[in-house]
XYZ file of N, CA, C and O in Angstrom:
492
model
N 106.775 -107.734 -204.997
C 107.845 -107.971 -205.921
C 107.947 -106.799 -206.880
O 106.959 -106.139 -207.173
N 109.135 -106.552 -207.376
C 109.404 -105.411 -208.236
C 109.149 -105.771 -209.695
O 109.594 -106.809 -210.171
N 108.431 -104.914 -210.391
C 108.089 -105.152 -211.796
C 108.588 -103.988 -212.643
O 108.559 -102.838 -212.218
N 109.030 -104.298 -213.843
C 109.446 -103.292 -214.803
C 108.250 -102.910 -215.669
O 107.590 -103.784 -216.225
N 107.986 -101.621 -215.791
C 106.864 -101.143 -216.596
C 107.275 -101.103 -218.061
O 108.295 -100.512 -218.416
N 106.490 -101.734 -218.923
C 106.784 -101.781 -220.348
C 105.984 -100.761 -221.142
O 106.524 -100.064 -221.993
N 104.692 -100.683 -220.886
C 103.832 -99.824 -221.690
C 102.485 -99.619 -220.999
O 102.100 -100.407 -220.140
N 101.784 -98.568 -221.390
C 100.419 -98.320 -220.926
C 99.532 -98.226 -222.157
O 99.836 -97.497 -223.099
N 98.443 -98.994 -222.145
C 97.492 -99.008 -223.258
C 96.121 -98.583 -222.778
O 95.737 -98.865 -221.644
N 95.390 -97.938 -223.671
C 94.016 -97.563 -223.384
C 93.092 -98.337 -224.310
O 93.266 -98.318 -225.527
N 92.138 -99.059 -223.737
C 91.114 -99.762 -224.513
C 89.813 -98.993 -224.361
O 89.339 -98.774 -223.246
N 89.244 -98.618 -225.464
C 88.016 -97.846 -225.456
C 86.822 -98.723 -225.057
O 86.760 -99.895 -225.415
N 85.886 -98.148 -224.327
C 84.673 -98.855 -223.946
C 83.691 -98.929 -225.103
O 83.884 -98.318 -226.155
N 82.607 -99.669 -224.913
C 81.623 -99.855 -225.971
C 80.248 -100.048 -225.345
O 80.125 -100.538 -224.224
N 79.211 -99.660 -226.096
C 77.830 -99.844 -225.653
C 76.945 -100.037 -226.870
O 77.097 -99.349 -227.880
N 76.046 -101.000 -226.781
C 75.031 -101.159 -227.821
C 73.805 -101.836 -227.217
O 73.881 -102.470 -226.171
N 72.667 -101.676 -227.890
C 71.410 -102.291 -227.469
C 71.155 -103.539 -228.296
O 71.562 -103.631 -229.450
N 70.475 -104.492 -227.702
C 70.084 -105.688 -228.440
C 68.602 -105.944 -228.213
O 68.037 -105.540 -227.203
N 67.988 -106.612 -229.173
C 66.572 -106.936 -229.084
C 66.400 -108.420 -228.778
O 67.339 -109.194 -228.770
N 65.138 -108.801 -228.568
C 64.736 -110.181 -228.304
C 65.329 -110.744 -227.015
O 65.703 -111.912 -226.952
N 65.434 -109.903 -225.996
C 65.881 -110.352 -224.685
C 64.650 -110.801 -223.928
O 63.705 -110.031 -223.739
N 64.634 -112.042 -223.511
C 63.456 -112.600 -222.852
C 63.331 -112.094 -221.421
O 64.328 -111.810 -220.757
N 62.095 -112.002 -220.957
C 61.872 -111.565 -219.587
C 62.416 -112.625 -218.633
O 62.369 -113.817 -218.916
N 62.950 -112.179 -217.539
C 63.539 -113.098 -216.568
C 65.006 -113.381 -216.837
O 65.643 -114.111 -216.087
N 65.562 -112.809 -217.905
C 66.980 -112.991 -218.195
C 67.812 -112.275 -217.145
O 67.489 -111.159 -216.743
N 68.892 -112.919 -216.714
C 69.754 -112.317 -215.701
C 70.946 -111.624 -216.356
O 71.302 -111.924 -217.484
N 71.549 -110.738 -215.605
C 72.746 -110.054 -216.076
C 73.890 -111.060 -216.158
O 74.143 -111.806 -215.213
N 74.587 -111.080 -217.298
C 75.696 -112.003 -217.497
C 76.916 -111.247 -218.010
O 76.810 -110.128 -218.514
N 78.069 -111.889 -217.892
C 79.330 -111.321 -218.361
C 79.953 -112.316 -219.332
O 80.150 -113.474 -218.991
N 80.249 -111.873 -220.558
C 80.820 -112.766 -221.557
C 81.636 -111.953 -222.555
O 81.174 -110.926 -223.049
N 82.842 -112.409 -222.847
C 83.739 -111.778 -223.820
C 83.994 -110.303 -223.535
O 84.072 -109.490 -224.443
N 84.096 -109.945 -222.265
C 84.376 -108.562 -221.894
C 83.166 -107.661 -221.815
O 83.266 -106.514 -221.400
N 82.000 -108.146 -222.217
C 80.775 -107.355 -222.199
C 79.864 -107.805 -221.070
O 79.764 -108.992 -220.773
N 79.178 -106.847 -220.473
C 78.129 -107.139 -219.512
C 76.807 -107.021 -220.249
O 76.523 -105.988 -220.854
N 76.025 -108.083 -220.213
C 74.723 -108.131 -220.889
C 73.642 -108.088 -219.808
O 73.590 -108.977 -218.959
N 72.799 -107.056 -219.861
C 71.754 -106.946 -218.845
C 70.428 -106.573 -219.504
O 70.392 -105.800 -220.460
N 69.317 -107.123 -218.999
C 68.004 -106.802 -219.573
C 67.607 -105.361 -219.252
O 67.905 -104.844 -218.188
N 66.953 -104.739 -220.210
C 66.522 -103.355 -220.061
C 65.004 -103.273 -219.901
O 64.484 -102.344 -219.298
N 64.296 -104.229 -220.475
C 62.839 -104.238 -220.409
C 62.223 -104.176 -221.791
O 62.821 -103.685 -222.743
N 61.033 -104.759 -221.922
C 60.274 -104.759 -223.163
C 61.060 -105.378 -224.323
O 60.990 -104.920 -225.456
N 61.847 -106.400 -224.030
C 62.576 -107.114 -225.065
C 63.924 -106.519 -225.437
O 64.594 -107.019 -226.334
N 64.331 -105.467 -224.764
C 65.611 -104.823 -225.050
C 66.647 -105.187 -223.998
O 66.315 -105.500 -222.856
N 67.920 -105.115 -224.389
C 68.997 -105.394 -223.455
C 70.177 -104.461 -223.669
O 70.454 -104.025 -224.787
N 70.860 -104.123 -222.578
C 72.081 -103.314 -222.635
C 73.278 -104.233 -222.771
O 73.354 -105.275 -222.103
N 74.237 -103.855 -223.579
C 75.493 -104.572 -223.719
C 76.605 -103.536 -223.642
O 76.697 -102.668 -224.512
N 77.424 -103.628 -222.605
C 78.448 -102.607 -222.453
C 79.766 -103.208 -221.971
O 79.812 -104.261 -221.339
N 80.836 -102.506 -222.317
C 82.184 -102.874 -221.917
C 82.856 -101.588 -221.439
O 82.889 -100.602 -222.182
N 83.393 -101.557 -220.220
C 84.008 -100.329 -219.729
C 85.359 -100.066 -220.408
O 86.002 -100.992 -220.897
N 85.754 -98.809 -220.435
C 87.076 -98.481 -220.951
C 88.121 -98.953 -219.942
O 87.857 -99.028 -218.744
N 89.312 -99.282 -220.430
C 90.387 -99.804 -219.576
C 91.688 -99.075 -219.844
O 92.030 -98.796 -220.984
N 92.420 -98.796 -218.778
C 93.782 -98.309 -218.852
C 94.636 -99.439 -218.294
O 94.497 -99.807 -217.127
N 95.496 -100.007 -219.132
C 96.212 -101.237 -218.789
C 97.706 -100.973 -218.744
O 98.279 -100.435 -219.698
N 98.344 -101.355 -217.645
C 99.795 -101.250 -217.491
C 100.402 -102.612 -217.777
O 100.096 -103.587 -217.089
N 101.257 -102.696 -218.806
C 101.952 -103.941 -219.122
C 103.269 -103.963 -218.367
O 104.028 -102.994 -218.392
N 103.541 -105.082 -217.676
C 104.715 -105.196 -216.813
C 105.478 -106.478 -217.109
O 104.948 -107.399 -217.738
N 106.732 -106.513 -216.629
C 107.558 -107.714 -216.741
C 108.143 -108.016 -215.370
O 108.731 -107.145 -214.731
N 107.966 -109.270 -214.937
C 108.463 -109.720 -213.642
C 109.255 -110.997 -213.851
O 108.689 -112.017 -214.253
N 110.536 -110.952 -213.590
C 111.413 -112.130 -213.722
C 111.242 -112.834 -215.071
O 111.126 -114.052 -215.148
N 111.168 -112.068 -216.146
C 111.028 -112.639 -217.480
C 109.604 -112.970 -217.883
O 109.349 -113.296 -219.032
N 108.662 -112.906 -216.959
C 107.255 -113.169 -217.253
C 106.548 -111.849 -217.513
O 106.660 -110.910 -216.723
N 105.822 -111.751 -218.621
C 105.087 -110.538 -218.949
C 103.632 -110.677 -218.509
O 103.009 -111.695 -218.733
N 103.142 -109.636 -217.880
C 101.759 -109.621 -217.415
C 101.193 -108.221 -217.537
O 101.782 -107.343 -218.166
N 100.038 -108.011 -216.936
C 99.400 -106.697 -217.003
C 98.613 -106.438 -215.727
O 98.330 -107.345 -214.940
N 98.277 -105.167 -215.543
C 97.471 -104.754 -214.402
C 96.524 -103.659 -214.865
O 96.934 -102.744 -215.584
N 95.267 -103.751 -214.467
C 94.304 -102.703 -214.792
C 94.505 -101.566 -213.801
O 94.349 -101.755 -212.592
N 94.818 -100.389 -214.296
C 95.064 -99.245 -213.419
C 93.996 -98.166 -213.564
O 94.052 -97.157 -212.877
N 93.029 -98.385 -214.437
C 92.010 -97.361 -214.691
C 91.165 -97.073 -213.463
O 90.763 -95.927 -213.243
N 90.877 -98.067 -212.652
C 90.024 -97.862 -211.477
C 90.605 -96.844 -210.512
O 89.885 -95.984 -209.984
N 91.914 -96.915 -210.297
C 92.569 -95.974 -209.381
C 92.463 -94.550 -209.917
O 92.082 -93.629 -209.187
N 92.798 -94.363 -211.195
C 92.773 -93.020 -211.762
C 91.353 -92.491 -211.920
O 91.122 -91.296 -211.770
N 90.387 -93.355 -212.210
C 88.999 -92.904 -212.314
C 88.487 -92.443 -210.951
O 87.751 -91.459 -210.854
N 88.871 -93.131 -209.885
C 88.459 -92.728 -208.539
C 89.146 -91.436 -208.110
O 88.531 -90.582 -207.464
N 90.426 -91.285 -208.453
C 91.194 -90.130 -207.995
C 90.933 -88.878 -208.827
O 90.869 -87.769 -208.290
N 90.788 -89.031 -210.137
C 90.723 -87.892 -211.041
C 89.338 -87.692 -211.622
O 88.896 -86.577 -211.836
N 88.649 -88.780 -211.905
C 87.361 -88.701 -212.575
C 87.475 -89.295 -213.960
O 88.234 -90.226 -214.191
N 86.745 -88.726 -214.884
C 86.705 -89.249 -216.245
C 88.083 -89.177 -216.902
O 88.792 -88.181 -216.794
N 88.459 -90.247 -217.608
C 89.761 -90.297 -218.266
C 89.653 -89.706 -219.669
O 89.491 -90.416 -220.655
N 89.765 -88.380 -219.738
C 89.725 -87.703 -221.021
C 91.035 -87.947 -221.776
O 91.994 -88.483 -221.217
N 91.077 -87.549 -223.022
C 92.269 -87.801 -223.838
C 93.497 -87.096 -223.263
O 94.592 -87.681 -223.216
N 93.352 -85.864 -222.798
C 94.482 -85.145 -222.201
C 94.976 -85.836 -220.938
O 96.179 -85.943 -220.714
N 94.062 -86.292 -220.110
C 94.443 -86.984 -218.877
C 95.143 -88.299 -219.189
O 96.121 -88.655 -218.547
N 94.636 -89.036 -220.183
C 95.279 -90.304 -220.564
C 96.696 -90.064 -221.053
O 97.620 -90.791 -220.688
N 96.885 -89.046 -221.885
C 98.229 -88.737 -222.397
C 99.180 -88.377 -221.271
O 100.343 -88.774 -221.284
N 98.699 -87.618 -220.289
C 99.526 -87.223 -219.150
C 99.901 -88.449 -218.304
O 101.052 -88.586 -217.879
N 98.947 -89.343 -218.089
C 99.213 -90.566 -217.329
C 100.229 -91.433 -218.055
O 101.182 -91.943 -217.458
N 100.054 -91.600 -219.358
C 100.961 -92.441 -220.140
C 102.362 -91.837 -220.187
O 103.358 -92.554 -220.071
N 102.462 -90.511 -220.322
C 103.778 -89.878 -220.423
C 104.552 -89.902 -219.109
O 105.780 -89.812 -219.116
N 103.864 -90.025 -217.967
C 104.543 -90.032 -216.667
C 104.665 -91.443 -216.087
O 104.864 -91.593 -214.885
N 104.575 -92.463 -216.940
C 104.684 -93.851 -216.474
C 106.029 -94.080 -215.776
O 107.072 -93.693 -216.295
N 106.030 -94.696 -214.589
C 107.294 -94.977 -213.902
C 108.045 -96.129 -214.578
O 107.471 -96.881 -215.367
N 109.318 -96.279 -214.260
C 110.109 -97.365 -214.841
C 109.884 -98.669 -214.090
O 109.855 -99.736 -214.698
N 109.710 -98.592 -212.759
C 109.487 -99.786 -211.928
C 108.359 -99.521 -210.940
O 108.216 -98.392 -210.459
N 107.602 -100.552 -210.638
C 106.548 -100.467 -209.618
C 106.570 -101.733 -208.772
O 107.041 -102.780 -209.204
N 106.050 -101.620 -207.574
C 105.899 -102.762 -206.683
C 104.518 -103.367 -206.917
O 103.519 -102.642 -206.918
N 104.450 -104.671 -207.161
C 103.176 -105.330 -207.428
C 102.981 -106.510 -206.490
O 103.933 -107.052 -205.942
N 101.724 -106.883 -206.318
C 101.367 -108.074 -205.565
C 100.680 -109.049 -206.511
O 99.914 -108.642 -207.378
N 100.954 -110.317 -206.328
C 100.416 -111.359 -207.199
C 99.203 -112.004 -206.535
O 99.245 -112.363 -205.362
N 98.119 -112.153 -207.299
C 96.902 -112.782 -206.820
C 96.420 -113.808 -207.830
O 96.850 -113.807 -208.980
N 95.502 -114.671 -207.397
C 94.894 -115.659 -208.283
C 93.392 -115.520 -208.203
O 92.828 -115.353 -207.126
N 92.727 -115.606 -209.359
C 91.272 -115.526 -209.369
C 90.664 -116.907 -209.133
O 91.387 -117.878 -208.904
N 89.356 -117.014 -209.213
C 88.679 -118.280 -208.917
C 88.989 -119.371 -209.939
O 88.839 -120.549 -209.649
N 89.441 -118.981 -211.136
C 89.805 -119.961 -212.154
C 91.270 -120.371 -212.065
O 91.734 -121.173 -212.871
N 92.001 -119.792 -211.112
C 93.408 -120.114 -210.951
C 94.333 -119.287 -211.821
O 95.530 -119.556 -211.881
N 93.794 -118.266 -212.485
C 94.618 -117.410 -213.335
C 95.301 -116.341 -212.490
O 94.733 -115.812 -211.550
N 96.527 -116.021 -212.861
C 97.338 -115.068 -212.120
C 97.074 -113.647 -212.612
O 96.939 -113.414 -213.807
N 96.978 -112.701 -211.668
C 96.887 -111.290 -212.026
C 97.670 -110.470 -211.003
O 97.993 -110.941 -209.925
N 97.997 -109.234 -211.382
C 98.845 -108.386 -210.551
C 98.124 -107.096 -210.186
O 97.342 -106.565 -210.965
N 98.452 -106.586 -208.989
C 97.901 -105.323 -208.513
C 99.073 -104.444 -208.098
O 99.924 -104.856 -207.306
N 99.119 -103.220 -208.634
C 100.181 -102.277 -208.306
C 99.930 -101.718 -206.908
O 98.786 -101.450 -206.527
N 100.999 -101.541 -206.122
C 100.864 -101.061 -204.747
C 100.296 -99.647 -204.716
O 100.494 -98.845 -205.644
N 99.583 -99.326 -203.644
C 98.962 -98.015 -203.500
C 100.003 -96.906 -203.436
O 99.779 -95.810 -203.954
N 101.146 -97.174 -202.801
C 102.194 -96.149 -202.691
C 102.716 -95.759 -204.075
O 102.916 -94.567 -204.361
N 102.946 -96.741 -204.938
C 103.419 -96.438 -206.288
C 102.354 -95.718 -207.109
O 102.671 -94.831 -207.911
N 101.095 -96.086 -206.940
C 100.025 -95.401 -207.657
C 99.898 -93.953 -207.173
O 99.669 -93.045 -207.970
N 100.059 -93.725 -205.859
C 100.020 -92.364 -205.326
C 101.162 -91.527 -205.888
O 100.975 -90.352 -206.226
N 102.367 -92.121 -205.986
C 103.508 -91.408 -206.566
C 103.252 -91.071 -208.032
O 103.580 -89.980 -208.497
N 102.670 -92.019 -208.759
C 102.363 -91.802 -210.168
C 101.350 -90.677 -210.328
O 101.507 -89.796 -211.172
N 100.333 -90.667 -209.478
C 99.328 -89.601 -209.510
C 99.956 -88.251 -209.209
O 99.637 -87.240 -209.834
N 100.907 -88.226 -208.268
C 101.599 -86.988 -207.932
C 102.425 -86.455 -209.098
O 102.511 -85.239 -209.310
N 103.047 -87.347 -209.863
C 103.834 -86.918 -211.018
C 102.972 -86.343 -212.131
O 103.436 -85.511 -212.909
N 101.724 -86.772 -212.224
C 100.849 -86.260 -213.282
C 100.427 -84.814 -213.004
O 100.148 -84.078 -213.941
N 100.362 -84.430 -211.755
C 99.981 -83.061 -211.415
C 98.477 -82.809 -211.383
O 98.035 -81.674 -211.426
N 97.693 -83.856 -211.291
C 96.232 -83.693 -211.215
C 95.815 -83.268 -209.840
O 96.309 -83.630 -208.854
């Protein structure tokens, strides 16, 4: 289905250490952070950076994470690269609708449109 591109946002990642992590604790995901034991009572808490494309489909507004494609194709998303990606945002893209295990709807931009977008950036 065809979606209208509204905006591209960048969410910065985060990392911090925590203490008093008990041995045998498993890696968990909560509130956007991955919590994993590091050893000797310490734990890693991290959230990856995100490049998010906001779209509108038949009056419904949604979003798609596009950072994975650009990170695989280009590498690290530096400030110059992010600005170039945001400035070359297309007006329309083809998306596919999926549902996660909780029944929530999410969208994935087609590979052809992502390839065209990458070509416009000149990377």
